[in-house]
PDB file of C-alpha atoms in Angstrom:
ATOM      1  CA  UNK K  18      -0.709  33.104 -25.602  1.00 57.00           C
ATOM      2  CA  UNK K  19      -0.789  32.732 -21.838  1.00 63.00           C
ATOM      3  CA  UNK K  20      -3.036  29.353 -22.613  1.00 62.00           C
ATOM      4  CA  UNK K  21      -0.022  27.990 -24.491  1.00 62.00           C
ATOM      5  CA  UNK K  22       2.647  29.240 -22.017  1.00 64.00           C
ATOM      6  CA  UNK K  23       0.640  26.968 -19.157  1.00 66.00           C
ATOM      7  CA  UNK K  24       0.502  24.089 -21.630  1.00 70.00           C
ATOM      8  CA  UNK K  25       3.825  23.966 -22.190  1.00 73.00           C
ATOM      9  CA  UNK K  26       4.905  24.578 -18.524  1.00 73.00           C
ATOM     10  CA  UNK K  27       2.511  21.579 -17.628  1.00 82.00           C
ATOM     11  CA  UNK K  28       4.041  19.323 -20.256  1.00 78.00           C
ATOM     12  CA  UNK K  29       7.789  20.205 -19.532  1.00 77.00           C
ATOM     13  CA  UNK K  30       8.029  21.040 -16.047  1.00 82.00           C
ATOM     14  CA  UNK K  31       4.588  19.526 -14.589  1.00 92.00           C
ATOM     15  CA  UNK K  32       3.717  16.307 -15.737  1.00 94.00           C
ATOM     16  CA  UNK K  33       7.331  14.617 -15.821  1.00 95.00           C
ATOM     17  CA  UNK K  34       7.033  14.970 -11.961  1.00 96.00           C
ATOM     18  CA  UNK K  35       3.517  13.481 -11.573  1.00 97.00           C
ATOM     19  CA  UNK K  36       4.307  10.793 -13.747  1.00 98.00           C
ATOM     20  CA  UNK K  37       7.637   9.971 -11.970  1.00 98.00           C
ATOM     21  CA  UNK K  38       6.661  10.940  -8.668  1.00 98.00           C
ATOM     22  CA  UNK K  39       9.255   9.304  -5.941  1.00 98.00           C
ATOM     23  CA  UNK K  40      10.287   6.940  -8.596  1.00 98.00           C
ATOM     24  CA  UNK K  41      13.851   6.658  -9.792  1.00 97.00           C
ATOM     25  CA  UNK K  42      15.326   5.961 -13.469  1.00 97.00           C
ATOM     26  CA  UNK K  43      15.505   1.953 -12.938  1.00 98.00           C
ATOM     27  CA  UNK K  44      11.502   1.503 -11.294  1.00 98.00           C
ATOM     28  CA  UNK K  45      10.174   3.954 -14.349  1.00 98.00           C
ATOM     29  CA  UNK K  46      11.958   1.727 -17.052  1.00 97.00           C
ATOM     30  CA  UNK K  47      11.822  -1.740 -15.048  1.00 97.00           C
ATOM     31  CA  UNK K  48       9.449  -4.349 -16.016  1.00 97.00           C
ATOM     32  CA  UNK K  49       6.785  -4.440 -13.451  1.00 98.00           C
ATOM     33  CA  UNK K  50       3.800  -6.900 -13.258  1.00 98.00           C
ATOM     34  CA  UNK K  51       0.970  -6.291 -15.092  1.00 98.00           C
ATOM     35  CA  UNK K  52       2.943  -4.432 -18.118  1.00 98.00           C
ATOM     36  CA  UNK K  53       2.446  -7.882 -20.133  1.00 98.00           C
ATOM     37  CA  UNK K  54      -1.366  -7.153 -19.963  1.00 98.00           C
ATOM     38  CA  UNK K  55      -0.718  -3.972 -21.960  1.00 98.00           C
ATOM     39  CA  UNK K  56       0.403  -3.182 -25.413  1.00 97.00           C
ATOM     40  CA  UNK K  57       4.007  -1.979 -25.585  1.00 94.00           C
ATOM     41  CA  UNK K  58       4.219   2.076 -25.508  1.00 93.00           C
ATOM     42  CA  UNK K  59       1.030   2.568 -23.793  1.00 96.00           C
ATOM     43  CA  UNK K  60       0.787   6.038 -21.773  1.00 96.00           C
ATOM     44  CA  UNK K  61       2.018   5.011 -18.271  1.00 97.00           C
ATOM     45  CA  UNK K  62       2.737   6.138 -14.897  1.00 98.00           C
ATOM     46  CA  UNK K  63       5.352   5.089 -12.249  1.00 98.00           C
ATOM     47  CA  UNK K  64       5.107   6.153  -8.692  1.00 98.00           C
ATOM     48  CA  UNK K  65       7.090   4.733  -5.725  1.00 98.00           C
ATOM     49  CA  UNK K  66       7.423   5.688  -2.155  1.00 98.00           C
ATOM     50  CA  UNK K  67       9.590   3.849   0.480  1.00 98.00           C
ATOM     51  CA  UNK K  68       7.782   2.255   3.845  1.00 98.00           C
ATOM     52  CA  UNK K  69       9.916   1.976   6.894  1.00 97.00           C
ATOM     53  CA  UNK K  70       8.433  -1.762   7.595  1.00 97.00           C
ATOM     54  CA  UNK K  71       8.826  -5.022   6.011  1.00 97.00           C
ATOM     55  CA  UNK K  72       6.869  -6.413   3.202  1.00 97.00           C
ATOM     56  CA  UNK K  73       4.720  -8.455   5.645  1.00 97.00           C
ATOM     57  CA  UNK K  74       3.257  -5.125   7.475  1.00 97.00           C
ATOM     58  CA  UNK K  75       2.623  -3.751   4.492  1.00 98.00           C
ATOM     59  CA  UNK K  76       0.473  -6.281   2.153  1.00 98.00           C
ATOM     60  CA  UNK K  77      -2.742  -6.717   4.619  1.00 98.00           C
ATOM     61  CA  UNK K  78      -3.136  -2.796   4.350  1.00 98.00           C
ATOM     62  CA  UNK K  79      -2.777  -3.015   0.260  1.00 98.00           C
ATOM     63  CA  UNK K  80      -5.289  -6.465  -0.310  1.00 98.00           C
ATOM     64  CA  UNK K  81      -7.915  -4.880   1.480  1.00 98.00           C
ATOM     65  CA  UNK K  82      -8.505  -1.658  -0.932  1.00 98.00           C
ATOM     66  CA  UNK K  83     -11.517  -1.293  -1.823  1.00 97.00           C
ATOM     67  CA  UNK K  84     -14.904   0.792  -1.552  1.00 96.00           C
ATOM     68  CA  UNK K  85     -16.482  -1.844   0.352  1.00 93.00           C
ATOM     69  CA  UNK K  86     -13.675  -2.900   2.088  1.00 96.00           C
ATOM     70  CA  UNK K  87     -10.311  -0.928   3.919  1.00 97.00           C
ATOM     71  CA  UNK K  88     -11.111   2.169   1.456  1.00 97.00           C
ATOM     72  CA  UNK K  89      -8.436   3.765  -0.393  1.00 97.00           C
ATOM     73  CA  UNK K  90      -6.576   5.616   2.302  1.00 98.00           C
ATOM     74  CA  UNK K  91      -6.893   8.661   0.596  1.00 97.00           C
ATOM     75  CA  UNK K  92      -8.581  11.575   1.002  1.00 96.00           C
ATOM     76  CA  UNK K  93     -12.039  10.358   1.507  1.00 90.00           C
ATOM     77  CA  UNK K  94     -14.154  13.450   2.122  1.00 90.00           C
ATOM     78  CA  UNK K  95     -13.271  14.425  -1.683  1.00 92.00           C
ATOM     79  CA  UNK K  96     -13.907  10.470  -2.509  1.00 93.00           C
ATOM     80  CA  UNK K  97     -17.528  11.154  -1.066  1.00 91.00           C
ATOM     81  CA  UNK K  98     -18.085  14.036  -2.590  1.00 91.00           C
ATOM     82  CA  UNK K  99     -17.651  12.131  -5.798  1.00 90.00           C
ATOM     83  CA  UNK K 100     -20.053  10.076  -4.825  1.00 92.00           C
ATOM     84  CA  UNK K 101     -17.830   6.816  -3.358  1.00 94.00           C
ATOM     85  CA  UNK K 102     -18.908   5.518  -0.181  1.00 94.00           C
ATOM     86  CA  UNK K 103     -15.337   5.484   1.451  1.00 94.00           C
ATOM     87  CA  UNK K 104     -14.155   5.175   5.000  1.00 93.00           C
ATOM     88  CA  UNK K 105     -10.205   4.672   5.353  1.00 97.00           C
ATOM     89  CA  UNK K 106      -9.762   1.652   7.881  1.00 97.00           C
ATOM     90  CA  UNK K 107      -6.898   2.111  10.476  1.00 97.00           C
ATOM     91  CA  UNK K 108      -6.939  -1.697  11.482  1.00 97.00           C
ATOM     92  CA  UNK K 109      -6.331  -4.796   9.333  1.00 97.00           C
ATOM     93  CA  UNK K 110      -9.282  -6.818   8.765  1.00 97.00           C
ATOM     94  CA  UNK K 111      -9.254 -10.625   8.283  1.00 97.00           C
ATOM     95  CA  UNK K 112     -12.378 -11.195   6.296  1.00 97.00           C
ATOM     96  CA  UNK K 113     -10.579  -8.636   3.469  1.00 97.00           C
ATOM     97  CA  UNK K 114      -7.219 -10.706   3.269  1.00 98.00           C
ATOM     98  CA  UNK K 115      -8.231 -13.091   0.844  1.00 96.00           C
ATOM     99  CA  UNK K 116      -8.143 -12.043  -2.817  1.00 97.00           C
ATOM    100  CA  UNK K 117      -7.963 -13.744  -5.996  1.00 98.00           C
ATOM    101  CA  UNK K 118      -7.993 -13.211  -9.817  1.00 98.00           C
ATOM    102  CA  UNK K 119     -11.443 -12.176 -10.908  1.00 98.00           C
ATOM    103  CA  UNK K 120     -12.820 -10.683  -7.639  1.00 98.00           C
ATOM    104  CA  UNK K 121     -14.015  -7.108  -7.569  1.00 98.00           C
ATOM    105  CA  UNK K 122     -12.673  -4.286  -6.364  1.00 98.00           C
ATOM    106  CA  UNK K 123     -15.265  -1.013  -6.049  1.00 98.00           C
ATOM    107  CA  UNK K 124     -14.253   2.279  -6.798  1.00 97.00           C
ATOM    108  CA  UNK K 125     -17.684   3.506  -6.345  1.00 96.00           C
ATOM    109  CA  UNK K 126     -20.515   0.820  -6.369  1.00 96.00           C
ATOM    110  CA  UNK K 127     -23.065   3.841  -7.609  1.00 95.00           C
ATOM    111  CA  UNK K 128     -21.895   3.873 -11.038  1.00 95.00           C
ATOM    112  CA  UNK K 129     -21.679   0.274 -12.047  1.00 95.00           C
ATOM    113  CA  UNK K 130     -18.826  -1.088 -14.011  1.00 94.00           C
ATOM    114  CA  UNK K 131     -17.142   1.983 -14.973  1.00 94.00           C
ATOM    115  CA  UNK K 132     -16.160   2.510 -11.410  1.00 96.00           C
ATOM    116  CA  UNK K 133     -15.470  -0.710 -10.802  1.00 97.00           C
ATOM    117  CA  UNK K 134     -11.978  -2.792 -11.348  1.00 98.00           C
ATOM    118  CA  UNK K 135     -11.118  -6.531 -11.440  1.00 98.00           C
ATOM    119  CA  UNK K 136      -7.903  -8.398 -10.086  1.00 98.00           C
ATOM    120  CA  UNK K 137      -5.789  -9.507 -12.812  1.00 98.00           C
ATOM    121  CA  UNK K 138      -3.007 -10.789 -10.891  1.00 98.00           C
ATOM    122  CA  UNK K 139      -1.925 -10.879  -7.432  1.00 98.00           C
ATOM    123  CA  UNK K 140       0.509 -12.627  -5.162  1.00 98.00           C
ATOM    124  CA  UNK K 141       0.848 -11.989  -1.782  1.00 98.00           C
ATOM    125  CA  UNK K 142       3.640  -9.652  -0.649  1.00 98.00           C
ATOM    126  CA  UNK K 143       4.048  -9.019  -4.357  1.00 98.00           C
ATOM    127  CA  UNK K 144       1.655  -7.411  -6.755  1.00 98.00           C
ATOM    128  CA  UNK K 145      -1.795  -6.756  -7.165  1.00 98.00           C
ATOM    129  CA  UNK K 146      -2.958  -5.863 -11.013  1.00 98.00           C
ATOM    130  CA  UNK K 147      -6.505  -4.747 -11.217  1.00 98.00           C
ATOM    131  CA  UNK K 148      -8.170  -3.997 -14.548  1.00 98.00           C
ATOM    132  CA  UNK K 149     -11.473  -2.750 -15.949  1.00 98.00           C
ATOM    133  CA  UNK K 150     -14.198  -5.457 -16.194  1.00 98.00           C
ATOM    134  CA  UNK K 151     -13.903  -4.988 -20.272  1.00 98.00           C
ATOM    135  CA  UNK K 152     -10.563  -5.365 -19.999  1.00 98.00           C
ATOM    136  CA  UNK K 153     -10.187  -8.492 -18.276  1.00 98.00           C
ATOM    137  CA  UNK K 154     -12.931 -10.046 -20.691  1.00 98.00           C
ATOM    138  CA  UNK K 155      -9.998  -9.026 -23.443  1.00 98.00           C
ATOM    139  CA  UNK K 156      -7.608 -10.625 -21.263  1.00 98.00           C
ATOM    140  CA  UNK K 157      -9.594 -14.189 -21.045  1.00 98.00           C
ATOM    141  CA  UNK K 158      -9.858 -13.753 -24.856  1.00 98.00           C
ATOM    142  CA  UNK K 159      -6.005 -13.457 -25.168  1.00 98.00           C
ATOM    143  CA  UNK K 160      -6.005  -9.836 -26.174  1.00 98.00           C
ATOM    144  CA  UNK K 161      -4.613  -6.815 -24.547  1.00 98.00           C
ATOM    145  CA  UNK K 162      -6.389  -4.595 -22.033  1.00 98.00           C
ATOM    146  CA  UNK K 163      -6.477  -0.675 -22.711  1.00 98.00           C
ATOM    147  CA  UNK K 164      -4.897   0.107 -19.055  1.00 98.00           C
ATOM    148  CA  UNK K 165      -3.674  -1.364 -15.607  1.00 98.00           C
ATOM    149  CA  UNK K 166      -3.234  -0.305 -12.277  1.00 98.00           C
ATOM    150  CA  UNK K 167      -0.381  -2.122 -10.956  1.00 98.00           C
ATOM    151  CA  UNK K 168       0.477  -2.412  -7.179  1.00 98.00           C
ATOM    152  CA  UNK K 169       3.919  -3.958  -6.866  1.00 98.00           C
ATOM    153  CA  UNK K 170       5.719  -4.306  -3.154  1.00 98.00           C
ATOM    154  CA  UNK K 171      10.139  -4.453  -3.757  1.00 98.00           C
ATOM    155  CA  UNK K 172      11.904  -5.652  -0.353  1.00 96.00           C
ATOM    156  CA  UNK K 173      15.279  -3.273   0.464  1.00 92.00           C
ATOM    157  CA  UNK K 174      16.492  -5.321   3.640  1.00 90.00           C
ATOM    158  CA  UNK K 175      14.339  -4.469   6.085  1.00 92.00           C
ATOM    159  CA  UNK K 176      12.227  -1.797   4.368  1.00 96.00           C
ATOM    160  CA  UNK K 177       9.910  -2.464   1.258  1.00 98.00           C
ATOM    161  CA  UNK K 178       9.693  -0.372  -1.687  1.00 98.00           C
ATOM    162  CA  UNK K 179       6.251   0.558  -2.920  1.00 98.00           C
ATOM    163  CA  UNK K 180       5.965   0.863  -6.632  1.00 98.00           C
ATOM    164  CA  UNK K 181       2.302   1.918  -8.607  1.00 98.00           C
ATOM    165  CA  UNK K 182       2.165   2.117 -11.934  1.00 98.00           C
ATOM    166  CA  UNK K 183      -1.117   2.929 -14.135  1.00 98.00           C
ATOM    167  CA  UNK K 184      -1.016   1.926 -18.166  1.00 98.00           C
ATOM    168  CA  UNK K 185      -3.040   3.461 -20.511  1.00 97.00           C
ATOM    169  CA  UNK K 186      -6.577   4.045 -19.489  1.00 95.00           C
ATOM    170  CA  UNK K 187      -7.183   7.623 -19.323  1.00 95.00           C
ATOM    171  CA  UNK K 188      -3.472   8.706 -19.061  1.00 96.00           C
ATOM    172  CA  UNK K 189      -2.585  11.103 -20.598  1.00 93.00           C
ATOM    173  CA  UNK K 190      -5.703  13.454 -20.410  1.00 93.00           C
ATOM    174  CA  UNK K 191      -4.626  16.437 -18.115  1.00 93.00           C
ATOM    175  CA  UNK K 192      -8.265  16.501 -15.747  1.00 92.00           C
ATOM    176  CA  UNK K 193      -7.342  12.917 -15.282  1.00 95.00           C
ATOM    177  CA  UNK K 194      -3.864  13.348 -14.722  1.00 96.00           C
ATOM    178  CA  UNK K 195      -3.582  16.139 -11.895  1.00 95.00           C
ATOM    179  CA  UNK K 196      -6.563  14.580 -10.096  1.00 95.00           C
ATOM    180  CA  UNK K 197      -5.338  11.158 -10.145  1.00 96.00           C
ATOM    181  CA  UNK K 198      -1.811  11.910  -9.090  1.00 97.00           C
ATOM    182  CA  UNK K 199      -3.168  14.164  -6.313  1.00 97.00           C
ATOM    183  CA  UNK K 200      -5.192  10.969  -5.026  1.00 97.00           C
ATOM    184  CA  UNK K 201      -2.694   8.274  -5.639  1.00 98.00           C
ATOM    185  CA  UNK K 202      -0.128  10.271  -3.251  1.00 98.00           C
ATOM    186  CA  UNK K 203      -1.969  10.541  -0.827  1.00 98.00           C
ATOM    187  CA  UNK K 204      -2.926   7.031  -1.052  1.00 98.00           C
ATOM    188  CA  UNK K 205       0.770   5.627  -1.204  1.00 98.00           C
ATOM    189  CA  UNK K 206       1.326   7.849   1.646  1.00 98.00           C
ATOM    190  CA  UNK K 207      -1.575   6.458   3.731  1.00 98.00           C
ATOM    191  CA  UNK K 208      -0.371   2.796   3.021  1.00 98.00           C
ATOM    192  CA  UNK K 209       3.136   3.815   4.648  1.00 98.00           C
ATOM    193  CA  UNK K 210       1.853   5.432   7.657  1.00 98.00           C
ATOM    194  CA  UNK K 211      -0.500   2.596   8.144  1.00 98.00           C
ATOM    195  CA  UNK K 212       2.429   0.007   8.051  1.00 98.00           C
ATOM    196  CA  UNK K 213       4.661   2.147   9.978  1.00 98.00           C
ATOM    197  CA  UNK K 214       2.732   2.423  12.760  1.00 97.00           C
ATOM    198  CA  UNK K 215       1.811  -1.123  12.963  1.00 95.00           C
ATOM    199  CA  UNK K 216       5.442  -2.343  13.068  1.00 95.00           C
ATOM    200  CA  UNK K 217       6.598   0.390  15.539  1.00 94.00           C
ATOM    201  CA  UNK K 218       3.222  -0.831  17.650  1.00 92.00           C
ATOM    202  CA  UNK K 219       4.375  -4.602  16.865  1.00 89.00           C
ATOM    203  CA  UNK K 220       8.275  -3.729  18.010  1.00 86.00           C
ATOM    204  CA  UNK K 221       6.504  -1.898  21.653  1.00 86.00           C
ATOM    205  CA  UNK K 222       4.366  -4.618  22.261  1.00 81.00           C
ATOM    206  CA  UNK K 223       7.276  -7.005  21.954  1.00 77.00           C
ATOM    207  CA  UNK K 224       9.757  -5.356  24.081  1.00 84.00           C
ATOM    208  CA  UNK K 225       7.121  -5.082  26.467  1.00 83.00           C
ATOM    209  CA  UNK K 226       6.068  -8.653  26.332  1.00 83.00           C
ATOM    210  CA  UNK K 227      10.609  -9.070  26.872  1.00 78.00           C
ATOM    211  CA  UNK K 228      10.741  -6.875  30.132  1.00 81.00           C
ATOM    212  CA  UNK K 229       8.247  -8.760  32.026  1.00 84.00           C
ATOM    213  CA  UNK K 230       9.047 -11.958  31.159  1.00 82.00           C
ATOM    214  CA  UNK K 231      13.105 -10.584  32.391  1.00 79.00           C
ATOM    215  CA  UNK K 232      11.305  -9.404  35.583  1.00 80.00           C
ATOM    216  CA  UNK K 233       9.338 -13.196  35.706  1.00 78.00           C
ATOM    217  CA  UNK K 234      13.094 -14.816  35.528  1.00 75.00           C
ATOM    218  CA  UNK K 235      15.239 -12.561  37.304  1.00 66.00           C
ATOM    219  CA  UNK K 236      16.035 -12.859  40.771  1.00 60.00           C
ATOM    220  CA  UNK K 237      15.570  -9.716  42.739  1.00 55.00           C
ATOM    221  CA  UNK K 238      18.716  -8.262  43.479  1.00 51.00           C
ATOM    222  CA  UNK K 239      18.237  -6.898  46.913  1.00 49.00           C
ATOM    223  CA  UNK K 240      16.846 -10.536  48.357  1.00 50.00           C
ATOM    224  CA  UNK K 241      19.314 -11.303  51.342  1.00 50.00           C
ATOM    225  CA  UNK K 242      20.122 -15.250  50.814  1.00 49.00           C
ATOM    226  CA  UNK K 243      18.350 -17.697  52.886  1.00 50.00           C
ATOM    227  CA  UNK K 244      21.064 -19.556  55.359  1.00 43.00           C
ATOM    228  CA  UNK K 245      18.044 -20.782  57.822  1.00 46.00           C
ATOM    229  CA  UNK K 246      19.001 -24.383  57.910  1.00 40.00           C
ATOM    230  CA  UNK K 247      22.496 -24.203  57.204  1.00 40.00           C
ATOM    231  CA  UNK K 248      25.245 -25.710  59.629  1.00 43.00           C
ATOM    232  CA  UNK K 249      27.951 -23.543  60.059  1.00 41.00           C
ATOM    233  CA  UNK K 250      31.543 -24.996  61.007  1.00 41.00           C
ATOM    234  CA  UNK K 251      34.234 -23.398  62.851  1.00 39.00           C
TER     235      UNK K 251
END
């Protein structure tokens, strides 16, 4: 009896709230990229978060994901321990800007495809879609893939809106659900603080940069004027 009582708590009470985490009615119903690649009533997720920074502070930090690359911003020492070789970068990195459809994108290199996912779509200071590598072959082929993991950036003036949203896939199963969630927070939160700090360093470094070139162009105040020269008339 107690088994079913913590079933049904999880179902009702639990996993509405991971599912929906941050995210209000409109985002969980809206169309987001990478729900075409998906058949219609598949399992899904739809987490959002809101970043304090424009879109353009916050796409280097999300194209460079990866094991291999900027990490997950997560919580790496339980990444290791499952055997990914992750280190969270804290600074952009130019040589992981550029990503296309059909690069790679390592979970953990150690176990081969299953951990690893391919882009499906991306536009920059949009979306990035990543799929399984079996998946995408179905998507060359015209046919649907059995989940997504969609990355989607909304502007809101000056701040951006951070949608995820994962289809299918192993959705649904509880192990996968509470661990995943538990991850993927912390990971939307890392991409915030990441941006935020940038921009607030950007905004310091500019005003800065606008004090001394005021002091360059300013006249001191307390300089007495220079009359040497001058012919005075009574």
């Amino acid at each position: 009896m107690a088994a079913v009582g913590v079933i049904a708590m999880y179902r009702r009470e639990l996993r509405p709230r991971m599912y929906a985490w941050g995210a209000d009615d409109g985002e969980i119903t809206a169309m987001l990229p990478g729900d075409e690649f998906v058949a219609a009533g598949t399992a899904r997720t739809t987490r959002a978060l809101t970043i304090d920074a424009p879109v353009r502070f916050v796409w280097p930090w999300l194209v460079q994901i990866g094991e291999n690359r900027g990490g997950f911003y997560s919580y790496s020492l339980l990444e290791r321990m499952a055997g990914a070789d992750i280190h969270n970068a804290n600074t952009i990195h130019p040589q992981w800007q550029d990503l296309r459809v059909g690069d790679t994108v390592w979970l953990a290199r150690r176990y081969g495809d299953t951990a690893r996912q391919v882009v499906a779509a991306v536009e920059s200071e949009s979306h990035l879609v990543l799929v399984s590598p079996a998946d995408f072959e179905r998507l060359n082929r015209g046919e649907k893939a059995s989940g997504a993991w969609a990355f989607c950036l909304r502007r809101q003036n000056a701040w951006t809106r951070l949608l995820v949203r994962g289809s299918g896939g192993a959705i649904g199963h509880p192990a996968f659900d509470v661990v995943h969630f538990v991850m993927e927070q912390k990971m939307m939160r890392g991409l915030r603080d990441r941006a935020e700090r940038q921009r607030r360093d950007d905004v310091e470094d500019y005003m800065m940069q606008y004090r001394c070139n005021r002091r360059r162009i300013s006249p001191s105040t307390d300089r007495r004027p220079d009359i040497k020269g001058v012919r005075l008339v009574n």
